[in-house]
């Protein structure tokens, strides 16, 4: 009997991309079964999922530190890359077919082409250039979503006349980069942002005692350093905003473009990124254990982490987009609550994950499902339950996340009990509301 | 596939420079390894050993200089070079979802030769469970698995970067004595081992030739036998403190009336000078490779402190 087994290299690629593919499929599926109201969210999940999938085709080698293993095998790099492209494009096409049949409207089909091209060429290129599995989804994730509004604004022909050559360039560049890819030690998570000029050499060379800073300040600095990707995204948003303002007098229709609304969505995604980075990034860097062994109580370290994360969220996910919107969008209570909820939930998920990309993927899928649930509950109970239950669930999540963060292993039974407690919190809120009403 | 000259050195490095940003990891290294040798590549932490090895494997691109493996440029003839070698990195990583069995099959799929008998033998020797996921293996077990994946294809060149780190003493000894030695004995004229290690003493009997690297440059390259002849330790005991003894700049360790002198090629001259002071006893012994390493890299004044 002849064997029909796939070559191990192909099987490995499929297995590596399976989590991103399955998470995207689930997220789109949840949006599809929730009805037309959620189809927009499903489209967002599809786009981000596709770009993440493409990014993971190379990114998983960085996450698992297996780039040296892969590149030291006696096989042509061309074959390695072609295998990766073949597997990625097949999975991207299945996602595209599923999304087109379920959540995408006929006029949103250009999202499909944009997502596939971004996933195949741009996301892997960014991943290799930044040596960071997160760079692809974070920097290229939103790109296809700009296609429909920009097409409305400038015409689809203009948009694609710019986009297609850009994708062609990124295809050539990603080929060239992979052919010359170097297995540099470490995960390559360091996204180097411009740094302030260093202090004088005399201070750097001084003994540790002379350089001593307050540990709380050093912990805050460490937390901010973990969030370099967040700052990069915030900077990118600022550039987009400034470009839009500069072009407004020149491009007819641009002033009517709902950039402020997009800014709100950007803030929500940034909140998820901030939460996802907070705990998983440390675990992925391998610094968590010795960090927790420092002579400072784990809960104090955690409090500093949570404080920094929430402050950063308040500034970059809430205040920053509102400030840029300059009065176009008013301060909305539920918006602030949702931002805190998103950060807290992604921080909880991050405390259970060994890599930031995984935390981001799981957070995206889970939060979409929770969003649907929230809308359903709000509909059933007149929108009051979230306001009663959410703060309680947020506190529970932060408490449980501390437990997960400082634990070396994540037993399923513990996670199950945590989820039960959270469900109980939500149910309690519902009972309180019902008894009052 | 490119024709490869049988007389070509297995590894030939000339003026290799590799920079990470503004840091010179390797700075003008020269090295030549002949077939059938067990070649030691010694250096302190950050000396540039791993960077050099990665340049050999086209995992890093040299900033300047020339690297040839089997007479070929590893960047231009990547597959031809990698087909004939195997590499065990200092930090071993496997795909976490694969079992030991799947990892072995995965690596075997890239190779034309895979010795299943050796695989079975080594699996038994290392007591690895084929059904276990690689994510559940300890650091030492991951290294053992990496060694199996490196030896089973029976490569002509085995490149080992700190291969015994993380192994327990029994497995470490077994690995060096049995695995490496047996690998070379399989075809002594062709099989070459290039090993970078801190545990020099453990490879003492295996190393034929070595290079000591410091600050990215080769500071000493010697045949192991020549090294043992040149580098000697002379013990001399005197009845009285030999005040004013001139040993021509040799490294001297004083313990009361006992002197320990480390010599580099001038043993006869030093012995003559010691004998002129009528010692009670005088003995000589060859330095181990580790002692040669230390005496080459450690400043003389530190050694001489009694």
XYZ file of C-alpha atoms in Angstrom:
743
model
C 0.000 0.000 0.000
C 1.463 3.367 -0.974
C 1.894 5.945 1.744
C -0.002 9.224 1.330
C 1.547 10.957 4.315
C 2.556 14.580 3.853
C 6.269 15.390 4.059
C 7.309 16.234 7.644
C 8.260 19.772 6.624
C 4.723 20.402 5.352
C 3.164 18.737 8.404
C 5.334 20.889 10.654
C 4.215 24.081 8.897
C 0.555 23.083 9.106
C 0.867 22.233 12.788
C 2.650 25.505 13.497
C -0.088 27.558 11.833
C -2.992 25.529 13.144
C -3.603 27.579 16.344
C -3.787 30.881 14.434
C -5.976 29.316 11.768
C -8.324 27.688 14.296
C -8.564 30.846 16.430
C -9.480 32.924 13.366
C -11.990 30.344 12.202
C -13.623 30.282 15.651
C -13.724 34.078 15.894
C -15.289 34.427 12.441
C -17.639 31.532 13.226
C -18.815 33.146 16.473
C -19.461 36.402 14.631
C -21.322 34.543 11.888
C -23.683 32.697 14.221
C -24.315 35.855 16.259
C -26.150 37.444 13.369
C -25.604 40.359 10.974
C -25.021 42.798 13.853
C -21.660 41.092 14.543
C -20.516 40.652 10.963
C -18.353 43.778 11.164
C -16.488 42.304 14.122
C -16.167 39.055 12.188
C -14.555 40.928 9.308
C -12.082 42.559 11.698
C -11.291 39.133 13.206
C -10.794 37.686 9.727
C -8.366 40.411 8.647
C -6.289 40.337 11.839
C -6.367 36.537 11.901
C -5.163 36.273 8.300
C -2.275 38.653 8.866
C -1.369 36.872 12.116
C -1.414 33.543 10.292
C 0.954 34.887 7.642
C 3.204 36.384 10.239
C 3.306 33.111 12.155
C 4.641 31.236 9.119
C 8.044 32.657 10.005
C 7.204 34.005 13.441
C 6.777 30.601 15.096
C 10.458 29.887 14.380
C 11.341 32.954 16.453
C 8.832 32.155 19.182
C 10.054 28.570 19.598
C 13.696 29.524 18.945
C 13.880 26.915 16.191
C 15.270 29.134 13.445
C 18.744 27.617 13.910
C 17.267 24.110 13.739
C 15.421 24.958 10.521
C 18.230 26.778 8.754
C 20.888 24.215 9.673
C 19.040 21.419 7.834
C 20.475 20.393 4.467
C 17.685 21.789 2.380
C 17.545 24.773 0.067
C 16.111 27.905 1.574
C 14.052 28.314 -1.572
C 12.327 25.015 -0.766
C 11.792 26.033 2.847
C 10.207 29.320 1.850
C 8.109 27.803 -0.916
C 6.785 25.212 1.531
C 5.917 27.943 3.987
C 4.209 29.981 1.259
C 2.278 26.974 -0.047
C 0.955 26.020 3.384
C 0.207 29.614 4.373
C -1.608 30.407 1.134
C -3.725 27.245 1.408
C -4.774 28.102 4.952
C -5.371 31.751 4.009
C -7.608 30.682 1.139
C -9.703 28.464 3.415
C -10.144 31.391 5.813
C -11.025 33.689 2.925
C -13.626 31.242 1.644
C -15.158 30.837 5.101
C -15.242 34.578 5.787
C -16.682 35.344 2.330
C -19.453 32.838 2.869
C -20.311 34.013 6.367
C -19.441 37.539 7.510
C -18.145 39.527 4.536
C -20.547 41.573 2.442
C -20.121 41.478 -1.332
C -18.609 44.975 -1.337
C -16.018 43.906 1.267
C -14.380 41.332 -0.975
C -11.367 43.600 -1.474
C -10.620 42.887 2.180
C -9.979 39.306 1.117
C -7.346 40.169 -1.475
C -5.708 42.671 0.872
C -5.635 40.178 3.756
C -4.181 37.385 1.632
C -1.457 39.583 0.156
C -0.643 41.087 3.540
C -0.537 37.643 5.150
C 1.610 36.134 2.444
C 4.172 38.853 1.895
C 4.036 41.879 4.168
C 3.520 40.209 7.556
C 6.357 37.649 7.142
C 8.631 40.416 5.862
C 7.984 42.573 8.931
C 8.445 39.556 11.175
C 11.843 38.783 9.666
C 13.005 42.380 9.603
C 11.994 42.987 13.233
C 12.917 39.404 14.294
C 9.678 39.466 16.236
C 6.592 37.322 15.708
C 4.399 40.163 16.915
C 5.613 42.723 14.380
C 3.616 41.264 11.468
C 0.145 41.301 13.012
C 0.716 44.543 14.880
C 2.083 46.627 12.017
C 0.357 44.989 9.060
C -2.827 43.784 10.795
C -4.833 46.929 10.277
C -3.627 47.572 6.741
C -6.297 45.646 4.775
C -9.019 47.307 6.845
C -8.028 50.642 5.355
C -8.816 49.386 1.847
C -12.653 49.802 1.855
C -12.772 53.319 3.370
C -9.861 54.516 1.257
C -11.545 53.054 -1.821
C -14.688 55.016 -0.978
C -12.566 58.103 -0.598
C -10.196 57.876 -3.530
C -11.606 55.123 -5.667
C -10.647 51.463 -5.655
C -8.453 51.889 -8.731
C -6.194 54.412 -7.028
C -5.923 52.329 -3.852
C -4.990 49.155 -5.691
C -2.665 51.010 -8.052
C -0.663 51.914 -4.963
C -1.186 48.704 -3.006
C -0.351 46.112 -5.657
C 3.144 47.439 -6.450
C 3.725 47.739 -2.690
C 2.773 44.083 -2.217
C 4.988 43.108 -5.168
C 7.901 44.927 -3.566
C 7.225 43.250 -0.222
C 7.046 39.849 -1.961
C 10.462 40.359 -3.544
C 11.843 41.786 -0.305
C 10.554 38.903 1.829
C 12.106 36.410 -0.622
C 15.444 38.206 -0.475
C 15.353 38.596 3.308
C 14.576 34.904 3.833
C 17.368 33.839 1.463
C 19.801 35.898 3.534
C 18.174 35.297 6.905
C 20.564 35.020 9.824
C 19.949 32.940 12.947
C 20.887 35.573 15.465
C 20.895 34.420 19.066
C 17.795 34.940 21.102
C 14.228 35.340 20.117
C 14.801 38.708 18.554
C 12.005 40.251 20.496
C 13.852 43.475 20.911
C 12.109 46.104 18.924
C 14.596 48.923 19.228
C 12.941 52.267 19.543
C 15.026 55.447 19.499
C 16.488 55.954 22.935
C 17.310 59.097 24.804
C 21.003 59.980 24.789
C 22.802 57.809 27.335
C 24.138 59.230 30.539
C 27.799 59.972 30.790
C 30.236 57.093 30.841
C 31.356 58.079 34.332
C 27.900 57.237 35.691
C 27.644 53.978 33.693
C 30.993 52.846 35.005
C 30.225 53.772 38.589
C 29.669 50.968 41.118
C 26.125 49.644 41.501
C 25.586 51.523 44.757
C 26.271 54.866 43.114
C 23.799 54.049 40.328
C 21.086 52.809 42.660
C 17.541 53.852 41.729
C 14.360 53.146 43.607
C 13.227 49.587 42.767
C 9.672 50.760 42.066
C 10.945 53.145 39.419
C 13.108 50.400 37.926
C 10.117 48.044 37.824
C 8.001 50.707 36.107
C 10.815 51.209 33.583
C 10.929 47.462 33.009
C 7.177 47.382 32.422
C 7.420 50.261 29.974
C 10.239 48.490 28.170
C 8.044 45.426 27.748
C 5.525 47.688 26.031
C 7.841 48.930 23.264
C 5.520 47.498 20.639
C 2.659 49.530 22.144
C 4.635 52.741 21.817
C 5.520 51.857 18.236
C 1.833 51.350 17.383
C 0.854 54.588 19.130
C 3.544 56.384 17.132
C 2.246 54.825 13.938
C -1.275 56.004 14.722
C 0.038 59.521 15.328
C 1.731 59.465 11.913
C -1.490 58.277 10.228
C -3.455 60.983 11.980
C -0.952 63.719 11.079
C -0.865 62.554 7.452
C -4.652 62.607 7.268
C -4.730 66.140 8.683
C -2.066 67.311 6.271
C -3.849 65.786 3.279
C -7.341 66.950 4.313
C -7.256 70.204 2.295
C -5.908 68.384 -0.761
C -8.107 65.284 -0.905
C -11.820 65.939 -1.352
C -13.919 63.928 1.057
C -11.100 63.297 3.515
C -12.453 65.704 6.156
C -15.629 63.591 6.254
C -13.636 60.411 6.790
C -14.542 58.988 10.236
C -10.965 58.953 11.522
C -12.109 59.620 15.087
C -14.244 56.487 14.995
C -11.336 54.465 13.673
C -9.302 55.954 16.512
C -11.732 54.473 19.033
C -11.303 51.053 17.428
C -7.550 51.567 17.419
C -7.708 52.329 21.149
C -9.578 49.085 21.798
C -7.029 47.022 19.849
C -4.183 48.805 21.608
C -5.734 47.939 24.979
C -5.697 44.255 23.999
C -2.051 44.565 22.898
C -1.042 46.219 26.180
C -2.681 43.484 28.239
C -1.274 40.706 26.057
C 2.277 41.973 26.350
C 2.221 42.477 30.109
C 2.764 38.936 31.394
C 3.410 36.636 28.411
C 6.290 38.757 27.134
C 8.199 38.166 30.379
C 7.525 34.432 30.231
C 8.632 34.344 26.611
C 11.813 36.260 27.407
C 12.561 33.729 30.155
C 12.947 36.498 32.730
C 9.840 35.834 34.777
C 11.279 33.390 37.279
C 14.293 35.393 38.364
C 12.174 38.527 38.320
C 9.784 36.952 40.839
C 12.726 35.783 42.951
C 13.853 39.353 43.536
C 13.423 40.341 47.185
C 10.124 42.125 46.688
C 6.745 40.531 47.289
C 5.195 39.124 44.121
C 1.956 40.985 44.804
C 3.878 44.257 45.001
C 5.552 43.553 41.669
C 2.158 42.641 40.276
C 0.585 45.831 41.626
C 3.276 47.862 39.874
C 2.669 45.909 36.671
C -1.095 46.401 36.812
C -0.702 50.078 37.726
C 1.649 50.688 34.816
C -0.513 48.754 32.386
C -3.727 50.525 33.367
C -2.062 53.941 33.323
C -0.645 53.238 29.897
C -4.047 52.057 28.706
C -5.723 55.167 30.061
C -3.204 57.367 28.299
C -2.688 55.605 24.970
C -5.942 53.730 24.418
C -8.367 56.271 25.834
C -6.947 59.776 26.315
C -4.688 59.749 23.254
C -7.385 58.949 20.637
C -9.802 61.312 22.345
C -7.212 64.078 22.354
C -6.502 63.522 18.671
C -10.223 63.482 17.914
C -10.312 66.991 19.456
C -13.930 67.046 20.422
C -15.276 65.021 17.501
C -15.903 62.186 19.940
C -17.188 62.915 23.405
C -16.107 61.185 26.591
C -18.280 58.121 26.889
C -18.507 56.174 30.143
C -18.987 52.735 28.634
C -16.045 53.330 26.306
C -13.698 53.832 29.271
C -15.193 50.758 30.961
C -14.772 48.675 27.823
C -11.125 49.733 27.484
C -10.418 48.699 31.098
C -12.289 45.439 30.548
C -10.313 44.678 27.389
C -6.996 45.363 29.082
C -7.861 43.332 32.155
C -9.165 40.366 30.197
C -6.153 40.291 27.866
C -3.862 40.622 30.883
C -5.574 37.601 32.434
C -5.168 35.623 29.188
C -1.565 36.832 28.917
C -0.877 35.392 32.391
C -1.808 31.966 31.000
C 0.220 32.139 27.776
C 3.852 31.397 27.046
C 4.105 33.750 24.083
C 2.732 37.178 23.354
C 1.459 36.216 19.908
C -0.543 33.411 21.424
C -1.859 35.785 24.102
C -2.884 38.229 21.409
C -4.595 35.571 19.301
C -6.458 34.012 22.215
C -7.417 37.440 23.555
C -8.819 38.436 20.174
C -10.928 35.311 19.855
C -12.088 35.237 23.493
C -12.883 38.932 23.645
C -14.930 38.703 20.497
C -16.928 35.875 22.048
C -17.259 37.813 25.305
C -18.366 40.879 23.362
C -21.142 38.849 21.797
C -22.115 37.460 25.176
C -22.043 40.955 26.677
C -24.323 42.287 23.948
C -26.717 39.401 24.498
C -26.778 39.882 28.272
C -27.137 43.633 27.907
C -30.045 43.055 25.552
C -31.683 40.623 27.949
C -31.208 42.754 31.079
C -31.495 46.230 29.650
C -27.777 46.976 29.603
C -27.460 47.215 33.371
C -25.749 43.910 34.133
C -22.384 44.821 32.579
C -22.119 47.880 34.817
C -22.777 45.793 37.916
C -20.788 42.686 36.989
C -17.856 43.967 34.964
C -15.947 45.709 37.788
C -16.333 42.601 39.937
C -15.129 40.315 37.134
C -12.239 42.680 36.391
C -11.057 42.499 40.006
C -11.373 38.711 39.949
C -9.411 38.536 36.705
C -6.588 40.677 38.087
C -6.456 38.524 41.210
C -6.404 35.265 39.256
C -3.879 36.688 36.795
C -1.495 37.304 39.697
C -1.940 33.672 40.724
C -1.161 32.543 37.157
C 1.660 35.018 36.641
C 3.693 33.764 39.574
C 2.987 30.095 38.981
C 5.382 27.948 36.973
C 2.595 25.736 35.634
C -0.983 26.287 34.570
C -3.126 23.365 35.636
C -6.416 23.096 33.719
C -8.383 22.560 36.915
C -7.156 25.858 38.330
C -8.076 27.713 35.149
C -11.484 25.976 35.181
C -12.124 27.067 38.770
C -11.098 30.631 37.899
C -13.533 30.664 34.992
C -16.274 29.327 37.254
C -15.656 32.122 39.747
C -15.860 34.689 36.968
C -19.067 33.156 35.627
C -20.439 33.260 39.158
C -19.550 36.955 39.336
C -21.493 37.635 36.161
C -24.449 35.569 37.378
C -24.461 37.415 40.689
C -24.643 40.703 38.796
C -27.585 39.384 36.803
C -29.406 38.244 39.980
C -28.824 41.595 41.685
C -30.177 43.462 38.662
C -33.184 41.186 38.365
C -34.033 41.439 42.082
C -33.798 45.240 41.970
C -35.884 45.540 38.832
C 26.032 18.987 -6.530
C 29.431 20.697 -6.600
C 32.503 18.467 -6.876
C 34.466 18.625 -3.655
C 38.208 18.138 -3.524
C 39.134 15.267 -1.176
C 42.321 17.109 -0.160
C 40.551 20.296 0.826
C 40.530 21.133 4.519
C 37.172 20.437 6.076
C 37.114 23.935 7.517
C 39.187 26.807 6.184
C 38.688 30.241 7.702
C 40.781 33.236 6.635
C 40.556 36.653 8.248
C 36.984 36.162 9.433
C 35.335 39.282 10.838
C 31.771 39.444 12.124
C 30.273 42.520 13.709
C 27.039 42.880 15.660
C 26.384 46.597 15.301
C 29.536 48.203 16.615
C 30.739 45.117 18.489
C 33.365 42.924 16.875
C 32.330 39.376 17.782
C 35.011 37.860 15.548
C 37.937 39.961 14.485
C 40.335 38.447 11.952
C 40.161 34.753 12.827
C 42.215 32.190 10.908
C 41.585 28.464 11.247
C 42.133 25.297 9.239
C 40.803 21.851 10.120
C 41.998 18.772 8.259
C 39.725 15.737 7.702
C 39.621 13.035 10.335
C 40.641 15.310 13.199
C 38.908 16.025 16.457
C 39.412 19.756 16.647
C 38.938 21.735 19.836
C 37.799 25.324 19.640
C 38.374 26.892 23.030
C 37.662 30.339 24.310
C 36.141 32.232 27.191
C 32.540 33.420 27.241
C 31.979 35.977 24.489
C 35.235 35.089 22.718
C 33.395 34.587 19.414
C 33.100 30.784 19.287
C 29.387 30.535 18.549
C 29.528 33.393 16.038
C 32.337 31.611 14.186
C 30.386 28.354 14.125
C 27.284 30.123 12.840
C 29.344 31.694 10.041
C 30.502 28.187 9.092
C 26.893 27.077 8.776
C 25.684 30.176 6.906
C 23.520 31.013 9.891
C 25.375 34.314 10.048
C 27.041 36.195 7.224
C 30.655 37.268 7.717
C 31.270 41.005 7.675
C 34.538 40.223 5.884
C 36.964 37.373 5.420
C 36.562 33.988 3.825
C 34.913 30.843 5.154
C 35.105 27.518 3.348
C 33.647 24.224 4.477
C 34.709 21.165 2.453
C 36.326 23.710 0.123
C 32.965 25.366 -0.568
C 31.503 28.709 0.352
C 28.630 27.804 2.741
C 26.613 30.807 1.545
C 26.767 29.780 -2.129
C 26.659 26.003 -1.694
C 24.500 25.872 1.399
C 22.838 22.514 0.811
C 26.022 20.776 -0.386
C 27.769 21.872 2.795
C 24.927 21.131 5.199
C 24.312 17.696 3.689
C 27.737 16.664 4.905
C 27.639 18.090 8.408
C 25.508 18.078 11.514
C 25.318 20.693 14.208
C 24.424 20.649 17.882
C 23.870 24.243 19.051
C 24.555 25.545 22.539
C 20.869 26.267 23.103
C 18.873 23.364 21.784
C 15.268 24.028 20.743
C 12.714 21.789 19.094
C 9.144 22.298 17.990
C 7.218 21.928 21.253
C 4.268 20.039 19.785
C 6.433 17.237 18.375
C 7.250 14.070 20.264
C 10.759 12.634 20.354
C 9.747 10.191 17.607
C 8.293 12.975 15.428
C 11.374 15.133 15.932
C 13.651 12.300 14.824
C 11.455 11.640 11.791
C 11.381 15.318 10.993
C 15.193 15.595 11.037
C 15.611 12.295 9.183
C 13.363 13.551 6.397
C 16.058 16.032 5.339
C 18.817 13.403 5.219
C 19.811 10.861 2.630
C 21.339 8.599 5.287
C 19.910 7.851 8.707
C 21.315 5.045 10.789
C 18.320 3.492 12.560
C 20.553 1.131 14.542
C 22.526 4.032 15.960
C 19.271 5.811 16.699
C 17.900 2.824 18.623
C 21.171 2.361 20.460
C 21.442 6.000 21.509
C 17.790 6.218 22.506
C 18.380 3.264 24.804
C 21.597 4.715 26.123
C 20.013 8.077 26.899
C 16.737 6.465 28.074
C 14.594 8.814 26.034
C 10.889 8.069 25.711
C 9.844 8.251 22.063
C 6.303 9.277 22.970
C 7.338 12.202 25.111
C 6.720 15.715 23.806
C 9.893 17.755 23.333
C 8.346 20.548 25.403
C 8.402 18.163 28.373
C 12.079 17.251 28.002
C 14.663 18.641 30.400
C 17.547 20.731 29.068
C 19.861 17.736 29.245
C 17.350 15.494 27.464
C 16.955 18.067 24.700
C 20.725 18.067 24.273
C 20.690 14.259 24.126
C 18.015 14.362 21.450
C 20.020 16.938 19.500
C 23.055 14.648 19.669
C 21.035 11.758 18.286
C 19.737 13.911 15.424
C 23.330 14.948 14.712
C 24.973 11.523 14.813
C 22.363 9.352 13.062
C 22.875 10.939 9.600
C 26.555 9.914 9.897
C 27.867 13.267 8.704
C 31.453 13.868 7.691
C 31.674 16.862 9.992
C 30.118 17.050 13.428
C 29.987 20.612 14.757
C 29.357 20.715 18.483
C 28.832 23.969 20.368
C 29.084 23.285 24.095
C 27.628 19.813 23.529
C 27.856 18.566 27.086
C 26.311 21.541 28.857
C 23.265 20.369 30.752
C 24.226 16.695 30.708
C 24.713 14.860 33.963
C 28.270 13.552 34.637
C 27.449 9.948 33.722
C 25.800 10.790 30.414
C 28.502 13.382 29.743
C 31.260 10.808 30.152
C 29.308 8.245 28.161
C 28.700 10.761 25.406
C 32.319 11.805 25.070
C 33.913 8.390 25.505
C 31.393 6.315 23.618
C 29.386 8.453 21.265
C 32.025 10.823 19.879
C 34.769 8.228 19.838
C 32.516 5.650 18.166
C 31.362 8.209 15.643
C 34.933 8.945 14.582
C 35.946 5.300 14.592
C 33.201 4.626 12.017
C 35.412 6.215 9.346
C 38.485 7.734 10.999
C 39.961 9.252 7.839
C 36.832 11.176 6.895
C 34.880 11.924 10.021
C 35.821 15.195 11.625
C 34.639 16.637 14.924
C 34.763 20.366 15.564
C 33.952 20.982 19.190
C 33.617 24.230 21.047
C 33.579 23.719 24.800
C 34.440 25.066 28.207
C 34.789 21.562 29.621
C 38.198 21.114 28.027
C 39.364 18.464 30.474
C 36.534 16.140 29.461
C 37.672 16.143 25.828
C 41.350 15.813 26.776
C 41.953 12.386 25.252
C 39.958 13.082 22.095
C 41.334 16.401 20.880
C 43.946 16.128 18.122
C 44.389 19.817 17.516
C 42.957 22.991 18.972
C 42.651 26.732 18.622
C 42.260 29.113 21.512
C 40.286 32.205 20.606
C 40.170 35.451 22.565
C 38.490 38.719 21.580
C 37.509 37.193 18.237
C 41.124 36.330 17.270
C 43.020 33.061 17.311
C 45.719 33.365 19.941
C 47.067 29.810 19.862
C 46.704 26.937 17.416
C 48.547 23.721 18.164
C 48.558 20.011 17.638
C 47.616 18.455 21.008
C 50.770 16.307 21.180
C 52.999 19.234 20.302
C 51.207 21.293 22.922
C 51.891 18.671 25.592
C 55.577 18.630 24.619
C 55.870 22.390 24.623
C 53.793 23.237 27.658
C 55.192 21.603 30.754
C 54.976 22.005 34.482
C 58.227 21.648 36.411
C 58.101 20.966 40.158
C 61.239 21.702 42.129
C 61.789 21.398 45.904
C 64.655 23.209 47.545
C 66.110 22.800 51.020
C 66.250 26.577 51.343
C 64.273 29.411 49.695
C 65.958 29.939 46.273
C 66.317 33.712 46.568
C 67.191 35.559 43.354
C 66.435 32.658 41.068
C 66.098 33.923 37.484
C 63.890 31.737 35.316
C 63.833 33.990 32.292
C 60.247 35.249 32.626
C 58.644 31.798 33.089
C 55.460 31.642 35.140
C 56.305 30.612 38.657
C 54.074 29.529 41.518
C 55.846 29.622 44.879
C 54.711 27.536 47.853
C 57.408 27.970 50.462
C 60.381 25.947 49.306
C 58.399 24.412 46.459
C 58.377 25.971 43.033
C 56.014 25.170 40.207
C 57.179 26.574 36.881
C 55.045 26.612 33.757
C 57.170 26.560 30.634
C 56.385 27.061 27.000
C 59.010 25.341 24.842
C 61.979 26.274 27.050
C 61.794 23.401 29.542
C 65.466 22.386 29.101
C 66.718 25.883 29.770
C 64.560 26.264 32.891
C 65.560 22.835 34.216
C 69.220 23.765 33.776
C 68.733 26.955 35.744
C 66.871 25.104 38.498
C 69.493 22.380 38.668
C 72.164 25.050 39.075
C 70.539 25.775 42.487
C 70.786 22.085 43.535
C 67.131 21.255 44.243
C 66.208 18.277 46.458
C 63.845 16.980 43.790
C 62.858 18.048 40.289
C 60.055 16.532 38.220
C 58.295 17.493 35.008
C 54.854 16.766 33.671
C 52.896 17.831 30.591
C 50.190 20.450 31.039
C 46.645 19.403 30.390
C 44.793 21.218 27.619
C 42.796 23.046 30.263
C 45.978 24.235 31.965
C 47.346 25.361 28.594
C 44.091 27.232 28.006
C 44.301 28.932 31.397
C 47.987 29.770 31.096
C 47.450 31.211 27.616
C 44.561 33.438 28.571
C 45.277 34.314 32.190
C 47.726 37.165 32.739
C 51.088 35.966 34.121
C 50.937 38.033 37.292
C 47.733 36.279 38.391
C 49.309 32.877 37.979
C 52.440 33.890 39.795
C 50.677 34.940 42.996
C 51.647 32.364 45.574
